[in-house]
Amino acid sequence: SGTEDKNGNIWIATFGGLLRFSKETQKFTLITEMDGILSNNLYAILVDRNNQIWLGTQVGITRLSIDVKGTILKIRNYDKNSGFAGLEANEKAIYEDKAGN
């Protein structure tokens, strides 16, 4: 699945990692476990109201804080070691309510 951030960058969740298509450079970048995300097997993706990217993986959830160019500033992982109750975070596991939670 895929989504667009507030700056026009395209993010695509795959079973080989996260693809970012930069609006500015017109190029793809692959983000993988080696870059700090929990897993390359991505099941869900969401851009929240703060323009953060949330990824549902086979072992938990990853949150990416990005700048206006789509450059990753910080990666935060949530898995069973950090209190995430489940393991697999599929398509319906990521949701933002009206209050931004």
Coordinates of C-alpha atoms in Angstrom, one line a residue:
S1 CA 0.0 0.0 0.0
G2 CA 1.1 3.6 -0.4
T3 CA 0.4 7.1 0.7
E4 CA 1.5 10.7 0.1
D5 CA 2.9 13.0 2.8
K6 CA 2.0 16.7 3.2
N7 CA 4.9 17.7 1.0
G8 CA 4.0 15.5 -2.0
N9 CA 6.5 12.7 -1.3
I10 CA 5.1 9.2 -2.1
W11 CA 5.7 6.4 0.5
I12 CA 5.1 2.8 -0.5
A13 CA 5.1 -0.1 2.0
T14 CA 6.4 -3.3 0.4
F15 CA 7.6 -6.7 1.6
G16 CA 11.1 -5.6 0.8
G17 CA 11.1 -2.3 2.8
L18 CA 9.8 1.2 2.5
L19 CA 10.1 3.1 -0.8
R20 CA 10.1 6.9 -0.8
F21 CA 9.6 8.7 -4.1
S22 CA 11.0 12.2 -3.6
K23 CA 9.0 15.0 -5.2
E24 CA 12.1 17.2 -5.3
T25 CA 14.6 14.7 -6.9
Q26 CA 12.1 12.5 -8.8
K27 CA 14.0 9.4 -7.4
F28 CA 13.2 6.4 -5.3
T29 CA 15.0 5.6 -2.0
L30 CA 14.6 2.2 -0.2
I31 CA 14.5 2.3 3.6
T32 CA 15.1 -1.1 5.2
E33 CA 15.9 -2.8 8.6
M34 CA 19.5 -1.7 8.0
D35 CA 18.3 1.9 8.3
G36 CA 16.4 1.2 11.5
I37 CA 12.8 0.2 10.7
L38 CA 11.6 -2.9 12.6
S39 CA 11.1 -5.2 9.5
N40 CA 11.3 -5.1 5.8
N41 CA 7.8 -6.9 5.7
L42 CA 5.5 -3.9 5.8
Y43 CA 1.7 -4.5 6.1
A44 CA 0.3 -1.0 6.6
I45 CA 1.3 2.7 6.3
L46 CA -0.3 6.0 7.5
V47 CA 0.7 9.6 7.4
D48 CA -0.6 11.4 10.5
R49 CA -1.6 15.0 10.9
N50 CA 1.9 15.9 12.1
N51 CA 3.3 14.4 8.8
Q52 CA 4.9 11.4 10.6
I53 CA 4.9 8.1 8.8
W54 CA 3.6 5.1 10.7
L55 CA 4.4 1.5 9.4
G56 CA 2.7 -1.7 10.5
T57 CA 5.2 -4.6 10.3
Q58 CA 5.2 -8.3 11.2
V59 CA 6.9 -7.5 14.5
G60 CA 5.3 -4.2 15.6
I61 CA 5.0 -0.6 14.5
T62 CA 7.6 1.9 13.3
R63 CA 7.2 5.7 13.4
L64 CA 9.3 8.0 11.1
S65 CA 9.7 11.7 11.8
I66 CA 10.5 13.5 8.5
D67 CA 11.4 16.9 7.2
V68 CA 9.8 18.7 4.3
K69 CA 12.0 16.9 1.8
G70 CA 11.0 13.5 3.2
T71 CA 14.4 13.0 4.9
I72 CA 14.1 10.8 7.9
L73 CA 15.0 12.7 11.1
K74 CA 14.1 10.0 13.7
I75 CA 12.9 6.4 13.8
R76 CA 11.0 5.1 16.7
N77 CA 10.0 1.4 17.0
Y78 CA 7.3 -0.1 19.1
D79 CA 7.4 -3.9 19.6
K80 CA 6.7 -6.3 22.4
N81 CA 9.8 -5.0 24.2
S82 CA 8.4 -1.5 24.4
G83 CA 4.8 -2.4 25.4
F84 CA 3.1 -3.1 22.1
A85 CA 0.6 -5.8 22.9
G86 CA 0.6 -7.6 19.6
L87 CA 3.2 -8.7 17.1
E88 CA 1.7 -8.3 13.7
A89 CA 0.4 -4.8 12.8
N90 CA -1.6 -5.3 9.7
E91 CA -3.7 -2.9 7.6
K92 CA -6.3 -2.2 10.4
A93 CA -3.7 -1.9 13.2
I94 CA -2.8 1.7 12.4
Y95 CA -5.5 4.4 12.9
E96 CA -5.5 8.1 13.7
D97 CA -8.7 9.4 15.5
K98 CA -10.1 12.9 15.3
A99 CA -7.9 14.1 18.3
G100 CA -4.7 12.9 16.5
N101 CA -4.2 9.9 18.7

